[in-house]
Coordinates of C-alpha atoms and ligand atoms in Angstrom, one line a residue:
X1 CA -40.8 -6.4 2.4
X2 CA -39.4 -7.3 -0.9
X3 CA -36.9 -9.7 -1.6
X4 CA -38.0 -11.9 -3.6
X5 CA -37.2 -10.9 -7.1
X6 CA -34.3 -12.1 -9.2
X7 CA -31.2 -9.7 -7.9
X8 CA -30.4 -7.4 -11.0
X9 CA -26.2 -7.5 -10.8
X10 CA -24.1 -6.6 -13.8
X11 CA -21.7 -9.4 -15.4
X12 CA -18.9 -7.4 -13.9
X13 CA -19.8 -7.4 -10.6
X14 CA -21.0 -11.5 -10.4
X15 CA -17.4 -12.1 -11.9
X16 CA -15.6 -9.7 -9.6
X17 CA -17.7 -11.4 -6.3
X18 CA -16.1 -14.7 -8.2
X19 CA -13.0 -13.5 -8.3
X20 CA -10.0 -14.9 -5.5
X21 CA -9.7 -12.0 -3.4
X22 CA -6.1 -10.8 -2.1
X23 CA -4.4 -8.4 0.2
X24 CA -2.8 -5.1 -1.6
X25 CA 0.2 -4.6 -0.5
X26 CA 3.1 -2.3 -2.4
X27 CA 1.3 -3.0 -5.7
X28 CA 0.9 -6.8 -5.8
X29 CA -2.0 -9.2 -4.7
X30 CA -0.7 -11.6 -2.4
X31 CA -2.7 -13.9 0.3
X32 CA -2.5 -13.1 4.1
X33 CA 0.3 -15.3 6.1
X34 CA -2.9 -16.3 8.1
X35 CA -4.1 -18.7 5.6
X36 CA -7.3 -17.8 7.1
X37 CA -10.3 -16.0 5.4
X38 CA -13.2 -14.4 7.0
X39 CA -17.0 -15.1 4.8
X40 CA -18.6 -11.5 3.2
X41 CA -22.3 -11.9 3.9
X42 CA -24.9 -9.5 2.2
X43 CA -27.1 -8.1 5.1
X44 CA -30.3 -8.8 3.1
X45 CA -30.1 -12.1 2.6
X46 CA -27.8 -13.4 5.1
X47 CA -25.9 -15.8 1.9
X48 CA -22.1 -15.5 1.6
X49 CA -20.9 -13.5 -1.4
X50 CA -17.2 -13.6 -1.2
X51 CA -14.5 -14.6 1.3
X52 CA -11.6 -12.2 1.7
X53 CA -8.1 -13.1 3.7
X54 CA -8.0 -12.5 7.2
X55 CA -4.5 -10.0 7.4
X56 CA -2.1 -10.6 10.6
X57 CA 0.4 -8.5 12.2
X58 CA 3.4 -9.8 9.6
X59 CA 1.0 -8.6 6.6
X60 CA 0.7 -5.2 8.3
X61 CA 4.3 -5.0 9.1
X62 CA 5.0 -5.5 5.4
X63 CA 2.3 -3.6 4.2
X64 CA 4.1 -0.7 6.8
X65 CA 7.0 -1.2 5.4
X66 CA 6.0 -0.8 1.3
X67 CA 4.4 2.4 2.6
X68 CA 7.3 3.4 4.2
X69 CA 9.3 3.1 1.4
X70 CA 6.8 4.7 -1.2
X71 CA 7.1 7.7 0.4
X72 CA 10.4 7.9 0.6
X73 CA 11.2 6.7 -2.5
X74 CA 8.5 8.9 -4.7
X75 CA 5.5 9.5 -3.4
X76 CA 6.3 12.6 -1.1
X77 CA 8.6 14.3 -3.6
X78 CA 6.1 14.0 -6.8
X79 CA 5.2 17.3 -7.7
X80 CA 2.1 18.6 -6.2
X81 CA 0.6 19.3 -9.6
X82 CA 1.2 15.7 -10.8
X83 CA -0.4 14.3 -7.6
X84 CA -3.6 16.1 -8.2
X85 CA -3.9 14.7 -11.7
X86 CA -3.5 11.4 -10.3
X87 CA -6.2 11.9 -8.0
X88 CA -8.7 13.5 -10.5
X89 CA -7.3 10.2 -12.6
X90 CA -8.2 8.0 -9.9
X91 CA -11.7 10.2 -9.4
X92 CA -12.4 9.6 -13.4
X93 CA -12.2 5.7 -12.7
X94 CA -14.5 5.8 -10.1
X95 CA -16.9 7.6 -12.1
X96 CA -16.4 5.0 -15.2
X97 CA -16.8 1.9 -12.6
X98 CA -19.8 3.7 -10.9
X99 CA -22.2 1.0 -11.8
X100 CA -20.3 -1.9 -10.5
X101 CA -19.0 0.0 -7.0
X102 CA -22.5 1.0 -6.1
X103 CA -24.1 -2.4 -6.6
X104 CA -20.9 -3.9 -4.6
X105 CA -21.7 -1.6 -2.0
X106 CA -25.3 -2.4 -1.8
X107 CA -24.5 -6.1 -1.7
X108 CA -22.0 -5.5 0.9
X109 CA -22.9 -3.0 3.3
X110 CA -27.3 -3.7 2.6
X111 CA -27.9 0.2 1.7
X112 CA -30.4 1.2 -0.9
X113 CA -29.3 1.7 -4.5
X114 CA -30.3 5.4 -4.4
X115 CA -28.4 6.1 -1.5
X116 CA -25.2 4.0 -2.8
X117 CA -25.4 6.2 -5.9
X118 CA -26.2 9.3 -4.3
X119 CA -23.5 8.4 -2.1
X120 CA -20.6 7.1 -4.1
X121 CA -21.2 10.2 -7.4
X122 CA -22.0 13.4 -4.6
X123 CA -19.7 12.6 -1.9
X124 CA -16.7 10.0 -3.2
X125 CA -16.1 11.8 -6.4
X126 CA -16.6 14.8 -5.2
X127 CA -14.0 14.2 -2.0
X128 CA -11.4 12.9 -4.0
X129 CA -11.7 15.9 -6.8
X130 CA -12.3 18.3 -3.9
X131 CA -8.8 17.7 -2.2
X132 CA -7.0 16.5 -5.4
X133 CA -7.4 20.0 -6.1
X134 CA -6.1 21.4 -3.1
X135 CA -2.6 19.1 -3.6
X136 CA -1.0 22.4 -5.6
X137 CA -2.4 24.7 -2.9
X138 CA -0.1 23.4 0.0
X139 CA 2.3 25.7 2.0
X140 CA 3.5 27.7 4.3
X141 CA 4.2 31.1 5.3
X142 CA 6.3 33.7 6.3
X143 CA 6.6 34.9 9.6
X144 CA 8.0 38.2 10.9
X145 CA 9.5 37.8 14.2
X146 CA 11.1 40.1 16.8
X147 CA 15.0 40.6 16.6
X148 CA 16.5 39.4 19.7
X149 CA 18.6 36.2 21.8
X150 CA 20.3 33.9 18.7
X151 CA 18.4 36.4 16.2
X152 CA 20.7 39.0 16.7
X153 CA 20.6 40.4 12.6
X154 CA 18.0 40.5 10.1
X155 CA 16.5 37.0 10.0
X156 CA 13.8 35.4 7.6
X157 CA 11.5 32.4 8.9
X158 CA 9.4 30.4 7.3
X159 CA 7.6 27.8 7.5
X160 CA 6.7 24.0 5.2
X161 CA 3.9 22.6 5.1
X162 CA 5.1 18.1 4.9
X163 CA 3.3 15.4 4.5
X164 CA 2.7 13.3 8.0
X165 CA 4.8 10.0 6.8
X166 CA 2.8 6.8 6.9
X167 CA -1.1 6.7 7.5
X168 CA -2.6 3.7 9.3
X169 CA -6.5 4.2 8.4
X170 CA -9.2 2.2 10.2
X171 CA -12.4 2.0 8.9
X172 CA -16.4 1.2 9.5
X173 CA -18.3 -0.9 7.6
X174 CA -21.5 2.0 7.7
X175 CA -20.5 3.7 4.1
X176 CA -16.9 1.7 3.5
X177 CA -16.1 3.4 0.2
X178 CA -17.1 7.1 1.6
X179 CA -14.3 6.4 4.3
X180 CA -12.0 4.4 2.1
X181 CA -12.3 8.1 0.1
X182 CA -12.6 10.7 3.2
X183 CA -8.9 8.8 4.6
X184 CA -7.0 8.5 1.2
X185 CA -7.8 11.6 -0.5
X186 CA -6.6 14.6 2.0
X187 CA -3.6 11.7 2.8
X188 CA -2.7 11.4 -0.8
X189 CA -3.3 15.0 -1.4
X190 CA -0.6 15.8 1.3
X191 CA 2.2 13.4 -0.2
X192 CA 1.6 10.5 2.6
X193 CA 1.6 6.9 2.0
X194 CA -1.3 5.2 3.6
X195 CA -2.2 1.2 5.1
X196 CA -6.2 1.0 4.9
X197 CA -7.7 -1.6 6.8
X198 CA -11.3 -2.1 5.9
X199 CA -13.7 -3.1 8.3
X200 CA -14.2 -6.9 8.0
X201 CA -18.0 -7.2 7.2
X202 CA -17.6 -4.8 4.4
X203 CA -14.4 -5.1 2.9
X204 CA -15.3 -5.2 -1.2
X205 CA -15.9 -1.8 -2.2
X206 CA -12.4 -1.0 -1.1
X207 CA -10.6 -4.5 -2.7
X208 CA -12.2 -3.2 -6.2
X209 CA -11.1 0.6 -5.2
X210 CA -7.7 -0.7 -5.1
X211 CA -7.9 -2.3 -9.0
X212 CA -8.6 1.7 -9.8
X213 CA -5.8 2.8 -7.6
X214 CA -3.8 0.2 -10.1
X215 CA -5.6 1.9 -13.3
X216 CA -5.0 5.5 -12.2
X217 CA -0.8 5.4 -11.8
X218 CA -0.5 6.0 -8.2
X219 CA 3.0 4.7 -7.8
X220 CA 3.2 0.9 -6.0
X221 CA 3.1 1.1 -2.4
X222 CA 1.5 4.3 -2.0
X223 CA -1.8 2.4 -0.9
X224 CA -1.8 -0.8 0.9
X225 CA -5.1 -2.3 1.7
X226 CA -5.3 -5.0 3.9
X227 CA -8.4 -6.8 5.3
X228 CA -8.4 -8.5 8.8
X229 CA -10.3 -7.8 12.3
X230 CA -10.1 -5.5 13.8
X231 CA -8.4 -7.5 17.3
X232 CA -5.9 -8.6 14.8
X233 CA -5.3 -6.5 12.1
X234 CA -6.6 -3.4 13.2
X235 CA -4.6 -3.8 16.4
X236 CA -1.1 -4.3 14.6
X237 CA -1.8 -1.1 12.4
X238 CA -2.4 1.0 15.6
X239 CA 0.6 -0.1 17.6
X240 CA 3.0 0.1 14.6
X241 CA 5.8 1.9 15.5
X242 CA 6.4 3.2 12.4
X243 CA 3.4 4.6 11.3
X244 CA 3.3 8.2 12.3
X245 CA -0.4 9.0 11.8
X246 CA -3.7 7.0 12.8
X247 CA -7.1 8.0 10.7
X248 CA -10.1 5.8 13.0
X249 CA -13.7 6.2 12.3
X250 CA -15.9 3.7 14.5
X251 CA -17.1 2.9 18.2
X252 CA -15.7 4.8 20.9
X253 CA -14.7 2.1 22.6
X254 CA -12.2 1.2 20.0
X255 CA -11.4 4.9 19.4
X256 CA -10.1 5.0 23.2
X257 CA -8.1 1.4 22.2
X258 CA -7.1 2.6 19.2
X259 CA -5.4 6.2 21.7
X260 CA -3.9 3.3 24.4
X261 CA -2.1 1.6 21.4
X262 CA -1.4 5.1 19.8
X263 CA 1.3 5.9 23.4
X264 CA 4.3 3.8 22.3
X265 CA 5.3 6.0 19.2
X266 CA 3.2 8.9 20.0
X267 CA 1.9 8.6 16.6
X268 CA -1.0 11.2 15.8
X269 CA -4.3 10.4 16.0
X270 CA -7.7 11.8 14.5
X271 CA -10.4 10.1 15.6
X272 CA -14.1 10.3 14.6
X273 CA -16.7 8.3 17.4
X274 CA -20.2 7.9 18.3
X275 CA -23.0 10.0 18.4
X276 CA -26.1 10.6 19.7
X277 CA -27.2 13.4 18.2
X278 CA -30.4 16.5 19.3
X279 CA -32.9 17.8 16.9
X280 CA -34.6 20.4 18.2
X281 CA -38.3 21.4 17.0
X282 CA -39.6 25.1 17.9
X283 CA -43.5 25.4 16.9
X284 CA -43.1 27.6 14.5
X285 CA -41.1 25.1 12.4
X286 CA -42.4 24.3 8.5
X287 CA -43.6 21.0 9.4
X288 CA -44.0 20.4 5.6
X289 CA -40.1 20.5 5.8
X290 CA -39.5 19.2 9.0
X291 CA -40.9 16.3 9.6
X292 CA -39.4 14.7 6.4
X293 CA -36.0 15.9 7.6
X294 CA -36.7 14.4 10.9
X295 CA -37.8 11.2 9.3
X296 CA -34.4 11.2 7.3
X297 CA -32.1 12.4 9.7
X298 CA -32.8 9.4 12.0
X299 CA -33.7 6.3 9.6
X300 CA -31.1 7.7 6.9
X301 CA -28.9 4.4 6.4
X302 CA -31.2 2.2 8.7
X303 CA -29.9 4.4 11.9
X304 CA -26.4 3.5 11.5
X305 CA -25.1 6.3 10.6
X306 CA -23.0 8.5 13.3
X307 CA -24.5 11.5 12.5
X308 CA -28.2 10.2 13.2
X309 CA -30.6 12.6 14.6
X310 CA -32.1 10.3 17.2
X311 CA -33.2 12.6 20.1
X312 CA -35.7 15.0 19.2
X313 CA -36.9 17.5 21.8
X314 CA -40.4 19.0 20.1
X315 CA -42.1 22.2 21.8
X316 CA -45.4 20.6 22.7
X317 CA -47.8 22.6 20.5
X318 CA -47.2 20.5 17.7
X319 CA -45.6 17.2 19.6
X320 CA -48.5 15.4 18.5
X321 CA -48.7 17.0 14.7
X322 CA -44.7 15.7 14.0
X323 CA -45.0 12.5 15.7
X324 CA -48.0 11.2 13.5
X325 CA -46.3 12.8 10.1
X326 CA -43.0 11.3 10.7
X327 CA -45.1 8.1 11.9
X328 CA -46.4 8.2 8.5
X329 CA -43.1 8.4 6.8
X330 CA -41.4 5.7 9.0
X331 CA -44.5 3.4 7.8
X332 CA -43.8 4.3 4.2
X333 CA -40.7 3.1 3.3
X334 CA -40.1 0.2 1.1
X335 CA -38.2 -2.5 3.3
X336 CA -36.0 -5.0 1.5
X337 CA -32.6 -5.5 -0.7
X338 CA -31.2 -2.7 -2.0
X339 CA -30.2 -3.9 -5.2
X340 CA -34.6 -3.2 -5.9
X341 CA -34.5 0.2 -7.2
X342 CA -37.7 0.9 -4.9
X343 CA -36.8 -0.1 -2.1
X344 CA -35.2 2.6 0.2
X345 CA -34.6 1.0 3.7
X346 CA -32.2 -2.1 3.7
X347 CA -31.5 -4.2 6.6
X348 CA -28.6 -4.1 9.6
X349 CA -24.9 -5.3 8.7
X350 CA -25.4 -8.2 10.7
X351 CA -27.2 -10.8 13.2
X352 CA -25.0 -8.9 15.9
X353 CA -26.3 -5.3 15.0
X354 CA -29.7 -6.7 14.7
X355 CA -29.2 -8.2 18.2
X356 CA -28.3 -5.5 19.9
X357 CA -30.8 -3.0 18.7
X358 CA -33.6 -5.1 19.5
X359 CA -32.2 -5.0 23.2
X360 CA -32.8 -1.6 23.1
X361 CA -36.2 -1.5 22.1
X362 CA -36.9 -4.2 24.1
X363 CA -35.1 -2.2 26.7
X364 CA -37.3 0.8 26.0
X365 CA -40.7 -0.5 26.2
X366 CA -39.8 -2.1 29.6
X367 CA -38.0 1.4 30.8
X368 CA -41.6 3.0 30.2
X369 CA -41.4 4.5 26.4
X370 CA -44.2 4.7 24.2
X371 CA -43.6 2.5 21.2
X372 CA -45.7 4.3 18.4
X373 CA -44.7 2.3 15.8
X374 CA -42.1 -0.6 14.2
X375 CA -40.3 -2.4 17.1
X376 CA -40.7 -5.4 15.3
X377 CA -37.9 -7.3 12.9
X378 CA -38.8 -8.6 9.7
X379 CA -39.4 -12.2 9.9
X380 CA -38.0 -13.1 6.4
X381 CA -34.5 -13.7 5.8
X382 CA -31.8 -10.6 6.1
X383 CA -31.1 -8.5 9.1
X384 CA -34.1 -6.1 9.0
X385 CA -35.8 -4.2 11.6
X386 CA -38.9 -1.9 10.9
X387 CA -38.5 1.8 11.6
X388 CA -39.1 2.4 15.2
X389 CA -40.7 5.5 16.8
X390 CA -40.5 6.3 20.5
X391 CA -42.5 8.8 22.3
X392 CA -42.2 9.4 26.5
X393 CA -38.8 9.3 26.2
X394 CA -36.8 10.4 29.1
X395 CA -32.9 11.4 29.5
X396 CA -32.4 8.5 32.2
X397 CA -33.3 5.7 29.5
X398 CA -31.1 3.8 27.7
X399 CA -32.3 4.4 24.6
X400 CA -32.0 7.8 25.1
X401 CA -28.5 7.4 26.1
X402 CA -26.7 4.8 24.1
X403 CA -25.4 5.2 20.6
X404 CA -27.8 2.5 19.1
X405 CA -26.9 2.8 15.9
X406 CA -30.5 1.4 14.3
X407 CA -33.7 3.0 13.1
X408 CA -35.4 3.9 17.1
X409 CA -35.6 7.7 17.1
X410 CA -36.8 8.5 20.7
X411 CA -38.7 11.9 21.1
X412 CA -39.4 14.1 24.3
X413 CA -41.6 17.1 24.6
X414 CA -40.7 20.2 26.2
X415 CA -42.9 23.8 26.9
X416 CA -41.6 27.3 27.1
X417 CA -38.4 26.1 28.6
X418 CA -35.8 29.3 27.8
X419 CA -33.0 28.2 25.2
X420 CA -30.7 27.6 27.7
X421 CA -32.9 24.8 29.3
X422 CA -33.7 22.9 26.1
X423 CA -29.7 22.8 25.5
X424 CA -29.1 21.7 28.4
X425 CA -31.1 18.9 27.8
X426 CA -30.2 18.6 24.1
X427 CA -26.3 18.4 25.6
X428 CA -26.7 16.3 28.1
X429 CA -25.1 13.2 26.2
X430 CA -21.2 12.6 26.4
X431 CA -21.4 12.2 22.9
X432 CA -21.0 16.0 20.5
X433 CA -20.9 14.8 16.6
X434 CA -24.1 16.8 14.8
X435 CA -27.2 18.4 15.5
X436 CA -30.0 19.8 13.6
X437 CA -32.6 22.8 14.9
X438 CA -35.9 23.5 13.1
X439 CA -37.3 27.0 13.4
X440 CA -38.6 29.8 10.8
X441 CA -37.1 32.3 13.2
X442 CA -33.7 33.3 12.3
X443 CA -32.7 34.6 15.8
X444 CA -33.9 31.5 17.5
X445 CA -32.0 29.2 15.0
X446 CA -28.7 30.7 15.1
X447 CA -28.9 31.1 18.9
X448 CA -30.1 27.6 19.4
X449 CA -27.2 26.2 17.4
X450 CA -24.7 28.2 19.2
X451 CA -25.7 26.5 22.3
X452 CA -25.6 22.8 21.2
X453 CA -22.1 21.2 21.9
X454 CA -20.8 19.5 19.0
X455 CA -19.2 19.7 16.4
X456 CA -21.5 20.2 13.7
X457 CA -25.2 22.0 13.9
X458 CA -27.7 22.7 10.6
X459 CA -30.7 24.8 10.9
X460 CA -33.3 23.2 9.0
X461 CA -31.7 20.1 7.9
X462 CA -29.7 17.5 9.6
X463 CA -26.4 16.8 8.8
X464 CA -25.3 19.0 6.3
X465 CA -21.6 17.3 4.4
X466 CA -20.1 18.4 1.6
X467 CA -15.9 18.0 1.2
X468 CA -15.3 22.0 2.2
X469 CA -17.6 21.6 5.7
X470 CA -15.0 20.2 8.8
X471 CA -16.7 17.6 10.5
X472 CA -15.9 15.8 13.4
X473 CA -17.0 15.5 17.2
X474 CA -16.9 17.3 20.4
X475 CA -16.5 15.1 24.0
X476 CA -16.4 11.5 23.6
X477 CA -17.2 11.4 20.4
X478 CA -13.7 12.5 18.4
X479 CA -10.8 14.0 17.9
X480 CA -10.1 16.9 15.0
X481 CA -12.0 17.1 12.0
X482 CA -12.3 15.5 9.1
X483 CA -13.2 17.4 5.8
X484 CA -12.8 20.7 4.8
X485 CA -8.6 22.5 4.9
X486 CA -8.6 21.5 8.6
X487 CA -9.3 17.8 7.1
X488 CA -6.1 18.4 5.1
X489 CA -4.3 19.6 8.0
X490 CA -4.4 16.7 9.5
X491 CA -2.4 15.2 7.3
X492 CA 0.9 17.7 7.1
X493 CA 2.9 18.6 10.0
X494 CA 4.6 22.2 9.9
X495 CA 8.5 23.2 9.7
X496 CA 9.8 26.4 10.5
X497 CA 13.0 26.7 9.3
X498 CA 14.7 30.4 10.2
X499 CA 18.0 32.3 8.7
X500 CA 19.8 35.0 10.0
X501 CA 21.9 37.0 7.7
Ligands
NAI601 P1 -15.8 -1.0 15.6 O1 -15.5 0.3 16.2 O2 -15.4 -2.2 16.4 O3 -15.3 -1.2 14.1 C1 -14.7 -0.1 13.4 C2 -13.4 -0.5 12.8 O4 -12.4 -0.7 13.8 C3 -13.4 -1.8 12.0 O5 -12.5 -1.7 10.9 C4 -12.8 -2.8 13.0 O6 -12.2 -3.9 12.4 C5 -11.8 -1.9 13.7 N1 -11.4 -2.4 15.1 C6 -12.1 -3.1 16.0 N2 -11.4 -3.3 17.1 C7 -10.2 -2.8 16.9 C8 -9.0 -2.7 17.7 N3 -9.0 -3.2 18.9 N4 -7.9 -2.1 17.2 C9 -8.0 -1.5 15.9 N5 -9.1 -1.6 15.1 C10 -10.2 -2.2 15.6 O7 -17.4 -1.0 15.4 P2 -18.4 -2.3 15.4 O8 -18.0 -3.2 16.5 O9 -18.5 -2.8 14.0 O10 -19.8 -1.6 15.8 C11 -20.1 -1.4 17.2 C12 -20.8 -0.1 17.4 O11 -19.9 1.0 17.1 C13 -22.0 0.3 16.6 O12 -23.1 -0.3 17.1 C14 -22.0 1.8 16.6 O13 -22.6 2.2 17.8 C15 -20.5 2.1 16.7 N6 -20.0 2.5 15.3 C16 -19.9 3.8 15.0 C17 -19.5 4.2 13.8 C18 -19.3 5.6 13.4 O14 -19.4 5.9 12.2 N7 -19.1 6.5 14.3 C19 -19.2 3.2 12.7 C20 -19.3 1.8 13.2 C21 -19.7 1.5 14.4
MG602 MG1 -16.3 -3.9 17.5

């Protein structure tokens, strides 16, 4: 645990924490009609940083209504070419403010330094470049069809490719400036106009995204960020009647809110959920490889990650071999405040999150798991909890069941089950976001993979992103994907127009 040092912050960022913050709405900085603010806390030390304004339904409807009238007014008819420039603009300024985003991140959200970097310069930059370039690459087709009925002469159809309208994105607080990014970039690529509402105990990285927006000549209104909860703000973006398109990343249980609120303007919806996702060890595996990757793919971001590998099925021949080497790993991190350059595993968002994980392992020793190590939280200040290793897992447990979102990785054994048997038991989760299999056998890798339900599988390596993979979940946990042209899709609705002549 390590704390305790001075916390190394540029002058930029102290001033900017200083700084009054305001809602962003059609270019302007104005205060919530609230009058209310809501405390930012960092994670690791549990001391307030900033205070933001807590947005109502009246900020929303005017923050609905600048984004309404950005895109009819500009936004929508810029030419595609000039709104990629913008966007490699806007990608230009987060690379010159690099320093200052990652350490707000860090402060805000509690993740390590080297993650926040690796983070913000791999996958934000490289998102917003990644579909600023596909903005000129939009359109349609042509589409011979059979003469016939009304087409009674030779007849051309084709079809547009449009921007959705208005974009109410919803946001978690687990990597706020990835998902600030992976919402506005395929929304600004496609010509829409867009309402972000940050998650309320990590609403900074975005605030100081929008000064950039400012820098980068995205016309006023185009982006509207306004911070609130998610009972109150949150709510009023989803039920707006005139925004056509929701973007949600979070719990499932808001995700099935945020469809009930979706049904009075049928606006569309992508939605990207829970998971609770199988790695699957066969025992001819490179443990060298594996075990690190298994390490990662659960603890990666504390556990709070939706992608988190945190059911492993080993074969039994080496159950005993990857517990103890990803035991060793789990011991070795370096718990404490990101902002310590060696320090790699921060602490929860919050007293809540820290709450309801140690439930669960709680929960799990009582339901019969073997703890084999953590379990414990940290007893200094800041929401941390050790890396926590279960062994005797069964499916019936809760923590073998519930989206914990926390460092417990729970691991079961099985024999010479057929492929078909582990996936059964690999699948048996409503949840269908990511997967990882570990084998050296080719065959038995891509077969396994085919027969786990979600919507993403890597063979040796977990959660493989980059901006061209689609991403999203199977069952409960989504709706569409994310990333990728199918990302961007999202975002457009089609037109076919036909002539007959
Ligand atoms: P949440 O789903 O409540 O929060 C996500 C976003 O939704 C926030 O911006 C929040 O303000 C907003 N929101 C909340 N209620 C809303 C409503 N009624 N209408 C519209 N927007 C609303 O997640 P929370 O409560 O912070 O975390 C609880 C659990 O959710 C976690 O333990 C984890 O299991 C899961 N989760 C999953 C995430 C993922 O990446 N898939 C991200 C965050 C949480
Ligand atoms: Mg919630």
């Amino acid at each position: 645990m390590n704390n305790k040092h001075e916390l190394p912050i540029s002058e930029e960022t102290r001033k900017f924490l200083e700084s009054k913050h305001l809602l962003f709405i059609n270019g302007e900085w104005i205060e919530s009609s609230s009058g209310e603010i809501i405390p930012v806390v960092d994670p690791a030390t549990e001391e307030k940083i900033a205070e933001v304004q807590s947005g109502t339904k009246d900020d929303i409807d005017l923050a609905v209504r600048s984004a309404r009238n950005a895109l009819e007014a500009e936004w929508s008819k810029i030419p595609s070419h000039d709104r990629a420039q913008i966007l490699h603009r806007l990608s230009d300024e987060i690379e010159a403010n690099f320093s200052v985003l990652s350490e707000l991140e860090v402060l805000d959200n509690g993740m390590p330094m080297q993650l926040a970097q690796y983070s913000i310069a791999s996958h934000g930059v490289t998102l917003l470049r990644y579909f600023a370039s596909w903005a000129p690459k939009i359109h349609g087709k042509t589409i011979p069809v059979s003469p016939g009925g009304v087409m009674n002469g030779d007849s051309l159809t084709y079809t547009k490719r449009e921007p959705i309208g208005v974009v109410g994105a919803i946001i978690p607080w687990n990597s706020p400036l990835i998902f600030a990014i992976l919402k506005l970039a395929p929304a600004l690529a496609a010509g829409c106009t867009v309402v972000l509402k940050p998650a309320e105990l990590t609403p900074l990285t975005a605030l100081y995204f929008a000064h950039l927006i400012e820098k980068s000549g995205i016309p006023k209104g185009v982006v509207n960020i306004v911070t609130g909860f998610g009972e109150t703000a949150g709510d009023a973006l989803a039920k707006h009647e005139d925004v056509d398109k929701i973007t949600f990343t979070g719990s499932t249980e808001v995700g099935k809110k945020i469809v009930s609120s979706s049904v009075g303007n049928l606006k569309k919806v992508t939605l990207e959920l829970g998971g609770k996702s199988p790695v699957v060890v066969f025992n001819d595996a490179d443990l060298e490889k594996t075990i690190p990757g298994v390490a990662r793919a659960c603890f990666f971001l504390q556990g709070q990650n939706c992608m988190a590998g945190t059911r492993v099925f080993v074969h039994e021949d080496i159950h005993d071999e990857l517990v103890e080497g990803v035991k060793n790993m789990a011991e070795a991190f370096q718990i404490g405040h990101g902002l310590i350059q060696t320090n790699d595993f921060g602490p929860l968002i919050s007293g809540d999150q820290r709450n309801r994980v140690m439930k669960y392992i709680k929960q799990g020793i009582s339901e019969g798991a073997t703890l084999v190590c953590g379990g414990h939280e940290t007893n200094e200040k800041g929401f941390f909890i050790e890396p926590t290793i279960f062994t005797d897992v069964t499916a019936d447990m809760a923590i073998a069941r519930d989206e914990i979102f926390g460092p417990v990785l729970c691991i079961e054994k099985f024999n010479n089950e057929s492929l078909e048997a582990i996936a059964k038991r690999a699948n048996e989760t409503t949840y269908g976001l990511s997967g990882s299999v570990w084998t050296n056998d080719i065959a038995t890798g891509h077969r396994m993979a085919a027969l786990i339900d979600s919507g993403q599988v890597s063979i040796n390596c977990h959660a493989a992103v980059d901006p061209a993979i689609p991403f999203g979940g199977n069952k409960q946990s989504g709706w569409g994907r994310e990333f990728g042209e199918e990302g961007l899709g999202a975002y457009l609705k089609t037109k076919a127009t036909t002539v007959i002549y």
